[in-house]
Each structure stands twice: as structure tokens, then as C-alpha cells.
Amino acid sequence: MVAESGDTARVGRRKAVSHSEILEAATQIADDEGLDAVSFRVLADRLGTSPMAVHRTTGGIDALRHDLVSTLVGEAVAGIKWPEEWRAVARTFADTLHDLLMRHPLVLEAHRQAALEAPGADDTAHRVVRAFREAGLGDEQATYAYATLHDFVTGHVAIRLSRGDFGTVPAERRAVSVYADHHDYDRRFAAGVGLILDGVAVAAGAEARP
């Protein structure tokens, strides 16, 4: 329960805020400072209202954080224009997940703690698994192929976000690094996805042979 004290119900503060306003502010705070930074008091200060007003609109901090992640993932999934060919389906999934996590690190943070629950999230996973089955993999291999692609994307983004640009590494360290001549995060990502899909094609061909 959030008590509305004299200093939180100050004159001039808004008595109510919309759910969309709260989600927008919470997104900015969580992306910049992490999910734990999202609190009623921080949101209230950002929106010029009281913590109680935020609580009334959201139903609680856990509900707000869940709704925040669900909304962002749901919007990303809803915007996907799915192709037909299996390799294009897999690459579309990888690119969409990569862009979502890069744009909203809070989703990656939430995903480390639990599977993402959002409208269309499970359907997206099943669609990619079906694409791998259409490529020629069996049910088990298709499921693990999806897991491999998913884990590569999330791992790549986690490394990229935590380490920052390679140019910030001291010059003497860069000179002896295996990445000295080849370090472009976008090319690294595209190459990794390509290698996974090439592996799927090879495995599918092996399954098709008697």
C-alpha cells in the first residue's frame, strides 16, 4: 500500500495520469537505469503526480513491470511482416529480437529472469520452429535450432551492451585481439546468424538422406 502523505500530495500535482503516460516514463527509466529503478515515487516525480496516483492506475509495481515488458514485446511481434521461406523466417525473427533488445535493454533484463510473456510471443517461437521443420529438421532438432538461434541473439546483445564499442578498448589490447582486423558488431551478428542457418541447412540435408 502506498500512503499519500502531505509531501506527495502537494498542491499543483496532477491527481491522475494515464496508463500510456506511465508506461512511456517507465520505459525510459528502465532502459536508462534498469527495471529496479522503476518505482512509484520515481514515476510520480517524473510525471508530476503522487505515488498513489501511479499505484491506482497500474495496480502495483509487479503488475506495472510485467505490463511494461509485455507491451514492448507485443508491439514488436505485432509489427513483424513474416516471409514464407524458412531461412527468411528465421532471419526475420533474429533481426526483430536483436532490434528489440538493443532498443529496450529492459526487455533483456526481464528475459534473464523469466521467459517473456506477451501477446504473440509463443506464436512467434512456434512459427520459427515450424520454419525449421519445413527446412527438413525433425521436431526435436527444429526446437533446438530455434533455441540456438534465440540464445545467440540474446547472448550477442548482452555482450554488445555490456562491453560497448570496441574502439574504447586500449589500442595495445586491440592490436593483439583476434578481432583486430574484423570487429563490426552488425557484421558479426549477421555472420553468426548466417552460420547457424547454414548449419540448419546441412543438418536438414543429412536428415533427408537415407
CSV table of C-alpha atoms in Angstrom, one decimal:
chain,number,residue,atom,x,y,z
A,1,MET,CA,0.0,0.0,0.0
A,2,VAL,CA,1.3,3.4,-0.9
A,3,ALA,CA,0.3,6.1,1.6
A,4,GLU,CA,-0.3,9.5,0.3
A,5,SER,CA,1.5,11.9,2.6
A,6,GLY,CA,1.4,15.6,2.7
A,7,ASP,CA,4.6,15.9,0.6
A,8,THR,CA,3.4,13.5,-2.1
A,9,ALA,CA,0.0,15.2,-2.5
A,10,ARG,CA,1.5,18.7,-2.9
A,11,VAL,CA,-0.6,21.5,-4.4
A,12,GLY,CA,-0.3,21.7,-8.2
A,13,ARG,CA,0.4,18.0,-8.7
A,14,ARG,CA,-1.8,16.1,-11.1
A,15,LYS,CA,-4.4,13.9,-9.5
A,16,ALA,CA,-4.4,11.3,-12.3
A,17,VAL,CA,-2.2,10.1,-15.1
A,18,SER,CA,-2.9,7.8,-18.0
A,19,HIS,CA,-1.6,4.3,-18.3
A,20,SER,CA,0.2,5.1,-21.5
A,21,GLU,CA,2.0,8.0,-19.9
A,22,ILE,CA,3.2,5.8,-17.1
A,23,LEU,CA,4.4,3.1,-19.5
A,24,GLU,CA,6.3,5.6,-21.5
A,25,ALA,CA,8.0,7.1,-18.5
A,26,ALA,CA,8.7,3.6,-17.0
A,27,THR,CA,10.3,2.5,-20.3
A,28,GLN,CA,12.7,5.5,-20.3
A,29,ILE,CA,13.6,4.9,-16.7
A,30,ALA,CA,14.1,1.1,-17.1
A,31,ASP,CA,16.1,1.4,-20.3
A,32,ASP,CA,18.4,4.0,-18.7
A,33,GLU,CA,18.7,2.7,-15.2
A,34,GLY,CA,17.3,-0.9,-15.1
A,35,LEU,CA,13.9,-2.4,-14.0
A,36,ASP,CA,14.7,-2.0,-10.3
A,37,ALA,CA,14.8,1.8,-10.8
A,38,VAL,CA,11.1,1.8,-11.7
A,39,SER,CA,9.3,2.8,-8.6
A,40,PHE,CA,6.1,4.7,-7.8
A,41,ARG,CA,8.0,7.6,-6.3
A,42,VAL,CA,10.4,7.9,-9.3
A,43,LEU,CA,7.5,7.7,-11.7
A,44,ALA,CA,5.5,10.2,-9.7
A,45,ASP,CA,8.3,12.7,-9.7
A,46,ARG,CA,8.8,12.2,-13.5
A,47,LEU,CA,5.1,12.7,-14.2
A,48,GLY,CA,4.3,15.4,-11.7
A,49,THR,CA,1.8,13.4,-9.7
A,50,SER,CA,1.7,11.4,-6.5
A,51,PRO,CA,2.9,7.8,-6.0
A,52,MET,CA,-0.7,6.9,-5.1
A,53,ALA,CA,-2.0,8.2,-8.4
A,54,VAL,CA,0.5,5.9,-10.2
A,55,HIS,CA,-0.5,3.0,-8.0
A,56,ARG,CA,-4.2,3.4,-8.7
A,57,THR,CA,-3.6,3.4,-12.4
A,58,THR,CA,-1.2,0.4,-12.6
A,59,GLY,CA,-2.4,-1.9,-9.8
A,60,GLY,CA,1.1,-2.4,-8.3
A,61,ILE,CA,4.7,-2.3,-9.2
A,62,ASP,CA,4.9,-6.0,-10.2
A,63,ALA,CA,1.9,-5.6,-12.5
A,64,LEU,CA,3.4,-2.5,-14.0
A,65,ARG,CA,6.8,-4.1,-14.8
A,66,HIS,CA,5.0,-7.1,-16.3
A,67,ASP,CA,2.8,-4.9,-18.4
A,68,LEU,CA,5.8,-2.8,-19.5
A,69,VAL,CA,7.7,-5.8,-20.9
A,70,SER,CA,4.5,-7.4,-22.3
A,71,THR,CA,3.6,-4.2,-24.1
A,72,LEU,CA,7.0,-3.7,-25.7
A,73,VAL,CA,7.3,-7.4,-26.8
A,74,GLY,CA,3.7,-7.5,-28.1
A,75,GLU,CA,4.3,-4.3,-30.1
A,76,ALA,CA,7.4,-5.8,-31.7
A,77,VAL,CA,5.8,-9.0,-32.6
A,78,ALA,CA,2.7,-7.4,-34.0
A,79,GLY,CA,4.9,-5.3,-36.3
A,80,ILE,CA,6.5,-8.4,-38.0
A,81,LYS,CA,5.8,-9.0,-41.6
A,82,TRP,CA,6.6,-12.7,-42.0
A,83,PRO,CA,8.1,-14.0,-45.2
A,84,GLU,CA,7.4,-17.5,-46.5
A,85,GLU,CA,10.8,-19.1,-47.0
A,86,TRP,CA,12.2,-20.9,-43.9
A,87,ARG,CA,15.6,-19.1,-43.8
A,88,ALA,CA,13.9,-15.7,-44.2
A,89,VAL,CA,11.5,-16.5,-41.4
A,90,ALA,CA,14.5,-17.4,-39.1
A,91,ARG,CA,16.4,-14.3,-40.0
A,92,THR,CA,13.4,-12.0,-39.5
A,93,PHE,CA,12.9,-13.4,-36.1
A,94,ALA,CA,16.6,-12.9,-35.2
A,95,ASP,CA,16.6,-9.4,-36.6
A,96,THR,CA,13.4,-8.4,-34.7
A,97,LEU,CA,14.6,-9.8,-31.4
A,98,HIS,CA,18.0,-8.2,-31.8
A,99,ASP,CA,16.5,-4.8,-32.6
A,100,LEU,CA,14.0,-5.0,-29.7
A,101,LEU,CA,16.7,-5.9,-27.1
A,102,MET,CA,19.1,-3.2,-28.4
A,103,ARG,CA,16.4,-0.6,-28.3
A,104,HIS,CA,15.0,-1.6,-25.0
A,105,PRO,CA,17.6,-3.2,-22.7
A,106,LEU,CA,15.0,-3.6,-20.1
A,107,VAL,CA,13.5,-6.5,-22.1
A,108,LEU,CA,16.8,-8.3,-22.0
A,109,GLU,CA,17.0,-7.7,-18.3
A,110,ALA,CA,13.5,-9.2,-17.8
A,111,HIS,CA,14.3,-12.1,-20.1
A,112,ARG,CA,17.2,-13.1,-17.9
A,113,GLN,CA,14.8,-13.6,-15.0
A,114,ALA,CA,12.0,-15.4,-16.8
A,115,ALA,CA,10.5,-16.3,-20.2
A,116,LEU,CA,8.8,-13.4,-21.9
A,117,GLU,CA,5.1,-13.4,-21.6
A,118,ALA,CA,3.5,-11.2,-24.2
A,119,PRO,CA,0.8,-11.4,-26.9
A,120,GLY,CA,2.2,-13.3,-29.8
A,121,ALA,CA,5.5,-14.3,-28.2
A,122,ASP,CA,4.7,-18.1,-28.1
A,123,ASP,CA,3.2,-18.0,-31.6
A,124,THR,CA,6.5,-16.4,-32.8
A,125,ALA,CA,8.6,-19.2,-31.3
A,126,HIS,CA,6.3,-21.9,-32.8
A,127,ARG,CA,6.4,-20.2,-36.2
A,128,VAL,CA,10.2,-20.3,-36.2
A,129,VAL,CA,10.2,-24.0,-35.1
A,130,ARG,CA,7.8,-24.7,-38.0
A,131,ALA,CA,10.1,-23.0,-40.4
A,132,PHE,CA,13.0,-25.2,-39.3
A,133,ARG,CA,10.7,-28.3,-39.7
A,134,GLU,CA,9.9,-27.1,-43.2
A,135,ALA,CA,13.7,-26.9,-43.9
A,136,GLY,CA,13.8,-30.6,-43.2
A,137,LEU,CA,14.6,-30.9,-39.5
A,138,GLY,CA,12.7,-33.3,-37.1
A,139,ASP,CA,10.7,-31.9,-34.2
A,140,GLU,CA,13.5,-32.1,-31.6
A,141,GLN,CA,16.2,-30.7,-33.9
A,142,ALA,CA,13.8,-27.9,-35.0
A,143,THR,CA,13.1,-26.9,-31.4
A,144,TYR,CA,16.8,-26.9,-30.5
A,145,ALA,CA,17.7,-25.0,-33.7
A,146,TYR,CA,15.2,-22.3,-32.5
A,147,ALA,CA,16.9,-22.3,-29.1
A,148,THR,CA,20.3,-22.0,-30.6
A,149,LEU,CA,19.3,-19.0,-32.7
A,150,HIS,CA,17.4,-17.4,-29.8
A,151,ASP,CA,20.4,-17.9,-27.4
A,152,PHE,CA,22.9,-16.5,-30.0
A,153,VAL,CA,20.8,-13.3,-30.4
A,154,THR,CA,20.4,-12.7,-26.6
A,155,GLY,CA,24.0,-13.5,-25.9
A,156,HIS,CA,25.2,-11.2,-28.7
A,157,VAL,CA,23.1,-8.3,-27.5
A,158,ALA,CA,24.2,-8.9,-23.8
A,159,ILE,CA,27.9,-8.8,-24.8
A,160,ARG,CA,27.4,-5.7,-27.0
A,161,LEU,CA,25.5,-3.8,-24.4
A,162,SER,CA,27.9,-4.7,-21.6
A,163,ARG,CA,31.2,-4.1,-23.4
A,164,GLY,CA,30.3,-1.1,-25.5
A,165,ASP,CA,32.2,-0.1,-28.7
A,166,PHE,CA,35.5,-1.9,-29.5
A,167,GLY,CA,37.1,1.5,-30.1
A,168,THR,CA,37.0,2.2,-26.4
A,169,VAL,CA,39.4,-0.7,-25.8
A,170,PRO,CA,43.1,0.4,-25.2
A,171,ALA,CA,45.0,0.4,-28.5
A,172,GLU,CA,47.6,-2.1,-27.3
A,173,ARG,CA,44.8,-4.5,-26.4
A,174,ARG,CA,43.1,-4.1,-29.7
A,175,ALA,CA,46.3,-4.7,-31.6
A,176,VAL,CA,46.7,-8.3,-30.2
A,177,SER,CA,43.0,-9.1,-30.2
A,178,VAL,CA,41.6,-11.7,-32.5
A,179,TYR,CA,39.1,-9.0,-33.6
A,180,ALA,CA,41.9,-6.5,-34.5
A,181,ASP,CA,41.0,-6.6,-38.2
A,182,HIS,CA,37.4,-7.7,-38.0
A,183,HIS,CA,35.3,-6.1,-35.4
A,184,ASP,CA,32.0,-4.8,-36.6
A,185,TYR,CA,29.1,-5.7,-34.4
A,186,ASP,CA,26.5,-5.7,-37.2
A,187,ARG,CA,28.6,-7.8,-39.4
A,188,ARG,CA,29.4,-10.1,-36.5
A,189,PHE,CA,25.7,-10.6,-35.8
A,190,ALA,CA,24.8,-11.2,-39.5
A,191,ALA,CA,27.7,-13.7,-39.9
A,192,GLY,CA,26.6,-15.6,-36.7
A,193,VAL,CA,23.0,-15.9,-37.9
A,194,GLY,CA,24.2,-17.0,-41.3
A,195,LEU,CA,26.4,-19.7,-39.9
A,196,ILE,CA,23.6,-21.0,-37.7
A,197,LEU,CA,21.2,-21.1,-40.7
A,198,ASP,CA,23.9,-22.8,-42.9
A,199,GLY,CA,24.2,-25.4,-40.2
A,200,VAL,CA,20.5,-25.9,-40.1
A,201,ALA,CA,20.5,-26.5,-43.9
A,202,VAL,CA,23.3,-29.0,-43.6
A,203,ALA,CA,21.6,-30.9,-40.8
A,204,ALA,CA,18.3,-30.9,-42.7
A,205,GLY,CA,20.1,-32.3,-45.7
A,206,ALA,CA,21.6,-35.1,-43.6
A,207,GLU,CA,18.2,-36.0,-42.2
A,208,ALA,CA,16.8,-36.2,-45.7
A,209,ARG,CA,19.4,-38.7,-46.8
A,210,PRO,CA,18.6,-42.4,-46.2
